[in-house]
């Protein structure tokens, strides 16, 4: 429990930071964004979203097996976001002791919030990472729903792995997986 | 955050130092000017005090002041301007310059950080950031809410050369007073109303009167006190002495930046700052302008805004394809200003000796310790007293502070409600400010404890007054002083800083202050290893208003991430990218590039291709704008060659940028053609073809297929061809394959043997097929595509001497010429074909065939390809706006994106795997595909086929024509052909060259392929056979055929020499030859390969021979199936007594098995011929009623012939090897089978039985030879041979047929022949060899099979030893009434079929076991001797007279005698019952 708390500390500070940001936004102050201005992507048309905007599967060796994002123009940004989130994933995994690694919960929870998105993580026992990015305006999404999304994703991924024609380590090109992912994604309006 | 040179404490201390103003008289200025310095500059290097100072705090305790620095600056005045939080324009530019000039050293210190699987090379220090920070802090404008950078003292400097120095001092003093108190100027700001004035008399040693100076100084001491004035003697060096003396120049490092700055400003078209003291003045450039020339202000500002300065301009946007932006940058970017020139040119302190340096140092020390510190001490005391008295507090400040501090959290109170009062200003003498003032004083002289408590108090006051700006300032300083307290009694209050920053930024909108606060706080946090907090803080400070600041802070944040205990590599990388982006927006391209490069290390090769591409693209652009085109090219190349996941639009943009950049690079250096990365070339798939491209059909003519690039390589086929070639070479070289034999390879690819230099012939083209792959989603256009080669001239005809080969070796190359498209590329040596345009669709793999035509002999090396690479022409993409834009601009943009470059073809040979070293290491053999040797001319054969069928009936004979052309200028000879199906074709026998064959194919039409003779009209068809004797040798191929079977290896079995007129073909000549084809016996599609072999008439060339390949596909459909059996005839031939035992019956069973109903209407058996060494067909026994034997579909006919042995004379004649052809025509014309087509095919027939059981055949042969030597005494082994011999027939039947085919309402007669080989009596033979299905699935045998055990001849075989024949009257009348017994004489003829003696036992005893002969009435008895025992010699015929006795009239079967036989010398063997003859019926008639 102690280790848990420790890892929460930087997260919390980040979190409070975004809260602050939100507050400031509400008070009508313009705030420079740290992440979005680089790739200069304004917020695109609001999706009446219930679901993820980006879903990624990352291999054990931290290269992408699958990345899908909904506003296709933002692809690069999501790539960066997902890649950066790996740091947090690794931090969270390493925070769990070696001995406890087996009982570790696969769902990692919120990795880090940016001002536009929330990034959630999930790591399988074989260290394959799932990352789901959700629009941060989307408050209707509960932690449980995210959890079940990950579980669905994991099941589908297992199916992909079971396919004898799939070479472990290749990018995923399964139609079934694709459709599962699409079902979780926001339909681009 | 990167490591800094200074420690945190040092840094903070240096950030806040006591400020000292300087007022200088003109004369004094002149003195210092000699050194290229003004007075404050002169002092600057000595402003840090090396010795400790002491002072007392208000509680009268002695405090040590260590390592104090003071800041000395000229007074610059300006009227009151409201100080805003937004830094001025010039201020920004100044910072930008500072950062720009501070670049990482080339190959400088970099430390490697290993995090997980990342090894990062990161510069440990960020001097540009420190430089920025330093200038930023130094250039902080003085503000009202704090006093830290207000002037504490003023140096009044007067030269000793002044007429009345004291007066001047007075003037200056008044001036100072005016500046401070008149209210005209808000700047500079002064700390305390009664500023410390320190009088300095400057004495120039080189010219002034020293004594006078001393006296003036004495006077001053009287007037201002010893502690308030100083005599400074400088310029003690004379110009003459100074030439050779080297004096260190401590000013350079302090003034470096400023001189640069000024230099840059001179270049600037709008000189904003006239005075080069811009840096020293703590105020921004704008203020200075105002001070000097306020009228100019507006214009200048406008100017400088208009003028496109990198700060505002041209941030290369991320939108793809903004080529224009890139171009603009490329045009605008000038080489970076020279950084060292100016600094070197102006040397400082030229008139100062080291002594002078010491004097100045001493002066500063004196001033600080005697003047400044006491002054500060006094003021602190005063303020303290004042405060204590004003507050009316009896307690000391300390206790009060403690109470308040524990009191609770006032500052965190809601900010939002306080913001209205942020504009609150205290009057200068307000008591709240007095506390602050005192705190600042304490802070400056390192009394941090006191400072902290003062700040804390002040903070509370301000907060309660809701003066947010003031409160923030107090909070900030409280935090800093808390941190700096020795022994750290309380933890660093980070939240103070957070609140301060927030307030500065959001309430006061003063970004400069917020930034200062953040810088301090981050540094402190960093020192406490709170990297995460520091990073957050820094990231928070990034904003849109200053790209430079954002960039620097982001970079620092990135460094924080990497310095964390668990380095966050990816966050580092991401923030580096952000920093890079901001740098590039800020015009700091070099820094931007560096950031991107550092981030690249994280992304590189990790599979994040999208991100990688983005970074590479940016690096490419930045490199290009920074005039590092090589890097740009590398980066761009990386994007293009990687399997990109980018969209096509993006790729198109990448490509265009790449081409554009490339063009600029190549424009710069025209030495060699650059290597292009696109399209990808699969070099190992390169194929090289030697020879002309072939036309396959030319009118009716059908050319030999040979080898072409369109065929795919087939290893089995290649082996087959090589085998054929070896055979034909062996045949040509009289049975010996030369050791140097190398099969001809016309087309080289990755699977062929490329170890040797291939041989090409001069004047014959070399075609290189290159496989291009376009990895992009945009089309590519290659234009002016041609091969690059190098050629070494060599004359192979001349006898080669050592010197020759060395002397000649001057390689010629077309590399130079090729660099410019559309120039003649040395066509006299080797003509190079140029493909003017080659289009590659997106992601397409396409082949290009490039031709070279060598005109001279020598060694050629094909080096690579040269081409113009361009993205698509305009029509293709309308999606990209920028393209459209650039096109509207003019055509140049579209055309400009074409780049000429090359790509080398380097083919790696196969991996070597022979020796142990080769197996353990990875080494590759050479691949000489692209290095052909050009040899002197060789003949070149072209073969054309005329009227060559594609479908045949099995056994059908067709005549076709072949044309041989010699296309070269060299005579051709030794033409041969080898084939996989030698039985398929014949050129006729040369010896029996038939004049009958029409020579031209046109006259061929209705002529039979056979040579025929009309049968005499009266003759019954099939009655008498025409007989011809032919030797096999006449049909040249025959020997080969047979020889091949016997395994003598004299040559391949399918080799035919082609009868050319004189054995040669002259250049340009062509000849036509007839060729007969016979449909294969097996139905189905047959792939038949021909290999034409020919040599040059001139021997000794590098190429010994050449070959031409041809493959045909023949579809064979079923025609007739012929089965034949030979039986011994039981009747004795009466007429030809001499031919003992020499008759046989041959039954031929013909069935029409043709299934294609449409084609063949009926078959006619035109003729049956035999061919054998011993037998011949004699006559047809049952000539059918109709003359021709007709067979419609699925009909079956039977023919019976008698065969006789050839005349013994013929047999014994010189050639036992001669074949007797006997023709029995069933029609009205006789086909002479012994002539060309028929006999040819007969001899070329495949021999099913022999091939089926070759070991047995060999066996018999072997045994024969042995038995001859040993005689007849041989044991068991002999029996079989003898026995078989007697059953052997060895008669071949040739069935000649005609098929009537209806084709297009026209009847066509097809002819054909089928062969049946009869070998054993009573054994059916068939024209169709049974399909051996079992052969398909042969079990793998791990042991060699044991040879089959020597079998004794089987019972069946032994039963054929003796032929029996009963001779008796067919019917016999006997008057039973008269004589009850009827005796009939019967002759039993026994003929020995074998060549050995046979013991025979005849048993007449009635022991019929057959049920039908059981009937009593049908019984008869043999009379007389009932058992005979005799011996028959070889082929002896013996007659035994028997008598049969009948009791009744009736029909009787006489065939009851049983004959047993055994070979005479085989004692151990028991006799075998011989085959019973057919029932011999006799009719006994009662003649009454």
CSV table of C-alpha atoms in Angstrom, one decimal, chain B residues 153-431:
chain,number,residue,atom,x,y,z
B,153,UNK,CA,25.0,53.6,-3.8
B,154,UNK,CA,26.4,55.9,-6.4
B,155,UNK,CA,30.0,56.2,-7.5
B,156,UNK,CA,30.8,59.7,-8.5
B,157,UNK,CA,33.9,59.5,-10.7
B,158,UNK,CA,36.0,62.5,-11.6
B,159,UNK,CA,39.3,62.6,-13.4
B,160,UNK,CA,42.3,64.1,-11.7
B,161,UNK,CA,43.0,66.0,-14.8
B,162,UNK,CA,39.9,68.1,-14.1
B,163,UNK,CA,40.7,71.7,-13.4
B,164,UNK,CA,38.7,71.7,-10.1
B,165,UNK,CA,37.8,68.1,-9.3
B,166,UNK,CA,36.0,69.0,-6.2
B,167,UNK,CA,33.7,71.2,-8.0
B,168,UNK,CA,33.0,68.5,-10.4
B,169,UNK,CA,32.2,66.2,-7.6
B,170,UNK,CA,29.7,68.6,-6.3
B,171,UNK,CA,28.1,68.9,-9.7
B,172,UNK,CA,27.9,65.1,-10.0
B,173,UNK,CA,26.5,64.9,-6.6
B,174,UNK,CA,23.8,67.4,-7.4
B,175,UNK,CA,23.1,65.6,-10.6
B,176,UNK,CA,22.6,62.4,-8.7
B,177,UNK,CA,20.3,64.1,-6.3
B,178,UNK,CA,18.4,65.6,-9.1
B,179,UNK,CA,17.9,62.2,-10.7
B,180,UNK,CA,16.8,60.6,-7.6
B,181,UNK,CA,14.5,63.2,-6.2
B,182,UNK,CA,13.3,65.5,-8.9
B,183,UNK,CA,10.7,63.0,-9.9
B,184,UNK,CA,11.5,63.5,-13.5
B,185,UNK,CA,12.7,60.0,-13.9
B,186,UNK,CA,11.2,56.9,-12.6
B,187,UNK,CA,14.3,55.0,-13.7
B,188,UNK,CA,16.7,54.4,-12.3
B,189,UNK,CA,15.1,53.6,-9.0
B,190,UNK,CA,16.9,54.2,-5.7
B,191,UNK,CA,16.8,52.1,-2.7
B,192,UNK,CA,17.0,54.6,0.1
B,193,UNK,CA,16.4,58.3,-0.1
B,194,UNK,CA,19.9,59.2,1.0
B,195,UNK,CA,21.9,57.2,-1.4
B,196,UNK,CA,25.5,56.5,-0.5
B,197,UNK,CA,27.7,58.7,-2.5
B,198,UNK,CA,31.2,57.5,-3.0
B,199,UNK,CA,33.7,59.9,-4.5
B,200,UNK,CA,36.3,58.4,-6.8
B,201,UNK,CA,39.2,60.4,-8.2
B,202,UNK,CA,40.4,58.7,-11.3
B,203,UNK,CA,44.0,59.3,-12.1
B,204,UNK,CA,45.6,58.6,-15.4
B,205,UNK,CA,49.1,57.6,-14.7
B,206,UNK,CA,50.3,58.1,-18.2
B,207,UNK,CA,49.6,61.7,-18.4
B,208,UNK,CA,48.4,63.3,-15.2
B,209,UNK,CA,50.4,64.8,-12.4
B,210,UNK,CA,50.4,62.2,-9.7
B,211,UNK,CA,51.2,64.6,-7.0
B,212,UNK,CA,48.4,66.8,-7.9
B,213,UNK,CA,46.1,63.9,-7.8
B,214,UNK,CA,47.4,62.9,-4.4
B,215,UNK,CA,46.8,66.4,-3.1
B,216,UNK,CA,43.3,66.5,-4.5
B,217,UNK,CA,42.7,63.2,-2.8
B,218,UNK,CA,43.9,64.6,0.4
B,219,UNK,CA,41.5,67.4,0.0
B,220,UNK,CA,38.7,65.0,-0.7
B,221,UNK,CA,39.5,63.0,2.3
B,222,UNK,CA,39.1,66.1,4.3
B,223,UNK,CA,35.8,66.9,2.7
B,224,UNK,CA,34.1,63.5,2.5
B,225,UNK,CA,35.9,61.5,5.0
B,226,UNK,CA,38.4,58.8,4.4
B,227,UNK,CA,35.7,56.2,3.9
B,228,UNK,CA,33.8,58.2,1.4
B,229,UNK,CA,36.3,58.7,-1.3
B,230,UNK,CA,39.0,57.0,-3.2
B,231,UNK,CA,41.9,57.7,-5.5
B,232,UNK,CA,42.1,55.2,-8.3
B,233,UNK,CA,45.2,55.2,-10.4
B,234,UNK,CA,45.0,53.6,-13.8
B,235,UNK,CA,46.5,53.5,-17.2
B,236,UNK,CA,50.0,53.1,-15.9
B,237,UNK,CA,51.1,51.4,-19.0
B,238,UNK,CA,52.7,53.4,-21.8
B,239,UNK,CA,52.0,52.6,-25.3
B,240,UNK,CA,55.6,51.8,-26.1
B,241,UNK,CA,56.1,49.3,-23.3
B,242,UNK,CA,52.8,47.5,-23.9
B,243,UNK,CA,53.6,46.0,-27.3
B,244,UNK,CA,55.3,42.9,-26.1
B,245,UNK,CA,53.6,42.4,-22.8
B,246,UNK,CA,50.8,39.9,-22.6
B,247,UNK,CA,48.1,41.0,-20.2
B,248,UNK,CA,45.2,38.8,-19.4
B,249,UNK,CA,41.9,40.3,-20.6
B,250,UNK,CA,39.3,39.6,-17.9
B,251,UNK,CA,36.8,41.8,-19.7
B,252,UNK,CA,36.4,39.7,-22.7
B,253,UNK,CA,34.1,37.2,-21.0
B,254,UNK,CA,32.0,39.9,-19.6
B,255,UNK,CA,31.8,42.0,-22.6
B,256,UNK,CA,31.7,39.3,-25.2
B,257,UNK,CA,27.9,39.2,-25.5
B,258,UNK,CA,27.5,42.9,-25.6
B,259,UNK,CA,29.9,43.5,-28.4
B,260,UNK,CA,28.2,40.8,-30.3
B,261,UNK,CA,25.0,42.4,-29.7
B,262,UNK,CA,26.2,45.7,-30.8
B,263,UNK,CA,27.8,44.3,-33.9
B,264,UNK,CA,24.6,42.6,-34.8
B,265,UNK,CA,22.8,45.7,-34.4
B,266,UNK,CA,25.0,47.5,-36.7
B,267,UNK,CA,24.1,45.1,-39.3
B,268,UNK,CA,20.5,45.6,-38.6
B,269,UNK,CA,19.0,48.1,-41.0
B,270,UNK,CA,17.2,49.8,-38.2
B,271,UNK,CA,19.8,50.6,-35.5
B,272,UNK,CA,17.7,50.5,-32.5
B,273,UNK,CA,20.4,51.0,-30.0
B,274,UNK,CA,23.0,53.5,-30.8
B,275,UNK,CA,25.1,53.3,-27.7
B,276,UNK,CA,27.0,50.1,-27.1
B,277,UNK,CA,26.3,50.2,-23.5
B,278,UNK,CA,23.0,48.6,-24.1
B,279,UNK,CA,23.8,45.5,-22.1
B,280,UNK,CA,25.3,47.1,-19.2
B,281,UNK,CA,22.3,49.2,-18.6
B,282,UNK,CA,19.9,47.2,-16.7
B,283,UNK,CA,17.1,48.8,-18.5
B,284,UNK,CA,15.8,47.4,-21.8
B,285,UNK,CA,16.8,48.7,-25.1
B,286,UNK,CA,13.6,50.6,-25.7
B,287,UNK,CA,14.1,52.6,-22.6
B,288,UNK,CA,17.4,53.6,-23.8
B,289,UNK,CA,16.1,54.7,-27.1
B,290,UNK,CA,13.7,56.8,-25.3
B,291,UNK,CA,16.3,58.2,-23.1
B,292,UNK,CA,18.5,59.3,-26.0
B,293,UNK,CA,16.2,60.1,-28.6
B,294,UNK,CA,12.6,60.0,-27.7
B,295,UNK,CA,11.4,61.4,-30.9
B,296,UNK,CA,12.7,58.4,-32.8
B,297,UNK,CA,10.9,56.0,-30.7
B,298,UNK,CA,7.8,55.4,-32.7
B,299,UNK,CA,9.5,55.1,-36.0
B,300,UNK,CA,12.0,52.7,-34.7
B,301,UNK,CA,9.5,50.5,-33.1
B,302,UNK,CA,7.5,50.3,-36.2
B,303,UNK,CA,10.5,49.7,-38.2
B,304,UNK,CA,11.7,46.9,-36.1
B,305,UNK,CA,8.4,45.3,-36.3
B,306,UNK,CA,8.2,45.6,-40.0
B,307,UNK,CA,11.6,44.4,-40.5
B,308,UNK,CA,11.4,40.7,-40.6
B,309,UNK,CA,13.3,39.6,-37.7
B,310,UNK,CA,13.6,35.9,-37.1
B,311,UNK,CA,11.8,36.2,-33.9
B,312,UNK,CA,8.6,37.0,-35.4
B,313,UNK,CA,8.9,35.4,-38.7
B,314,UNK,CA,8.8,32.2,-40.5
B,315,UNK,CA,8.2,29.5,-38.1
B,316,UNK,CA,8.1,26.7,-40.5
B,317,UNK,CA,4.7,25.4,-40.0
B,318,UNK,CA,3.9,21.8,-39.6
B,319,UNK,CA,1.5,21.7,-42.4
B,320,UNK,CA,2.8,19.3,-44.9
B,321,UNK,CA,4.1,20.5,-48.2
B,322,UNK,CA,4.7,24.1,-47.4
B,323,UNK,CA,7.6,24.2,-49.8
B,324,UNK,CA,7.2,27.8,-50.2
B,325,UNK,CA,8.0,28.4,-46.6
B,326,UNK,CA,11.0,26.2,-46.9
B,327,UNK,CA,12.1,28.1,-50.0
B,328,UNK,CA,11.6,31.4,-48.2
B,329,UNK,CA,13.7,30.2,-45.4
B,330,UNK,CA,16.3,29.0,-47.7
B,331,UNK,CA,16.5,32.3,-49.4
B,332,UNK,CA,16.4,34.3,-46.4
B,333,UNK,CA,18.8,32.5,-44.2
B,334,UNK,CA,22.2,34.0,-44.3
B,335,UNK,CA,25.2,32.3,-43.0
B,336,UNK,CA,25.3,32.8,-39.3
B,337,UNK,CA,27.1,35.9,-38.2
B,338,UNK,CA,30.7,35.6,-37.5
B,339,UNK,CA,31.0,35.1,-33.8
B,340,UNK,CA,34.6,35.7,-33.0
B,341,UNK,CA,35.7,38.5,-35.3
B,342,UNK,CA,34.6,41.4,-33.3
B,343,UNK,CA,35.6,40.2,-30.0
B,344,UNK,CA,39.1,39.6,-31.2
B,345,UNK,CA,39.3,43.0,-32.9
B,346,UNK,CA,38.6,45.2,-29.9
B,347,UNK,CA,40.9,44.4,-27.1
B,348,UNK,CA,40.1,45.8,-23.7
B,349,UNK,CA,42.3,47.2,-21.1
B,350,UNK,CA,45.2,47.9,-23.4
B,351,UNK,CA,46.6,50.6,-21.0
B,352,UNK,CA,46.3,48.6,-17.9
B,353,UNK,CA,49.0,46.7,-16.2
B,354,UNK,CA,48.5,44.0,-13.7
B,355,UNK,CA,49.2,46.5,-11.0
B,356,UNK,CA,46.3,48.5,-12.3
B,357,UNK,CA,44.1,45.4,-12.1
B,358,UNK,CA,45.2,45.0,-8.5
B,359,UNK,CA,44.4,48.6,-7.8
B,360,UNK,CA,40.9,48.3,-9.2
B,361,UNK,CA,40.4,45.2,-7.2
B,362,UNK,CA,41.5,46.9,-4.1
B,363,UNK,CA,39.3,49.8,-4.8
B,364,UNK,CA,36.2,47.7,-5.1
B,365,UNK,CA,37.1,46.0,-1.9
B,366,UNK,CA,37.6,49.2,-0.2
B,367,UNK,CA,34.4,50.6,-1.5
B,368,UNK,CA,32.4,47.6,-0.4
B,369,UNK,CA,33.8,47.1,3.0
B,370,UNK,CA,34.3,50.7,4.0
B,371,UNK,CA,31.5,52.3,2.1
B,372,UNK,CA,28.8,50.0,1.1
B,373,UNK,CA,28.5,47.5,3.9
B,374,UNK,CA,28.5,50.1,6.7
B,375,UNK,CA,26.0,52.0,4.8
B,376,UNK,CA,23.7,49.0,4.5
B,377,UNK,CA,24.3,48.1,8.1
B,378,UNK,CA,23.3,51.6,9.2
B,379,UNK,CA,20.2,51.5,7.1
B,380,UNK,CA,19.1,48.1,8.4
B,381,UNK,CA,19.5,49.4,11.9
B,382,UNK,CA,17.6,52.5,11.1
B,383,UNK,CA,14.8,50.6,9.4
B,384,UNK,CA,14.6,48.1,12.2
B,385,UNK,CA,14.3,50.8,14.8
B,386,UNK,CA,11.8,52.6,12.8
B,387,UNK,CA,9.7,49.5,12.4
B,388,UNK,CA,9.9,48.5,15.9
B,389,UNK,CA,8.9,51.9,17.1
B,390,UNK,CA,6.2,52.3,14.5
B,391,UNK,CA,4.5,49.1,15.3
B,392,UNK,CA,4.9,49.9,18.9
B,393,UNK,CA,5.8,46.5,19.6
B,394,UNK,CA,7.8,45.6,22.6
B,395,UNK,CA,8.7,42.3,21.3
B,396,UNK,CA,11.4,41.7,18.9
B,397,UNK,CA,10.6,41.1,15.4
B,398,UNK,CA,11.8,37.5,15.7
B,399,UNK,CA,9.3,36.5,18.2
B,400,UNK,CA,6.6,38.2,16.4
B,401,UNK,CA,7.5,36.4,13.2
B,402,UNK,CA,7.4,33.1,15.0
B,403,UNK,CA,4.0,33.7,16.2
B,404,UNK,CA,2.6,34.8,12.9
B,405,UNK,CA,4.2,32.1,11.1
B,406,UNK,CA,2.6,29.5,13.3
B,407,UNK,CA,-0.6,31.5,13.0
B,408,UNK,CA,-2.0,29.8,9.9
B,409,UNK,CA,-2.3,30.1,6.3
B,410,UNK,CA,-3.2,33.4,5.2
B,411,UNK,CA,-1.8,33.6,1.7
B,412,UNK,CA,-3.7,30.7,0.3
B,413,UNK,CA,-6.8,32.5,0.7
B,414,UNK,CA,-8.9,32.8,-2.4
B,415,UNK,CA,-7.1,34.5,-5.1
B,416,UNK,CA,-10.0,35.3,-7.3
B,417,UNK,CA,-11.6,37.7,-4.8
B,418,UNK,CA,-8.3,39.5,-4.3
B,419,UNK,CA,-7.6,40.4,-7.8
B,420,UNK,CA,-9.5,43.6,-7.8
B,421,UNK,CA,-7.1,45.2,-5.5
B,422,UNK,CA,-4.1,44.1,-7.4
B,423,UNK,CA,-3.6,47.6,-8.7
B,424,UNK,CA,-3.0,48.9,-5.2
B,425,UNK,CA,0.1,51.0,-4.9
B,426,UNK,CA,1.7,51.9,-1.7
B,427,UNK,CA,3.3,55.3,-1.5
B,428,UNK,CA,7.1,55.0,-1.3
B,429,UNK,CA,7.3,55.7,2.3
B,430,UNK,CA,4.5,53.3,3.4
B,431,UNK,CA,5.5,51.3,6.4
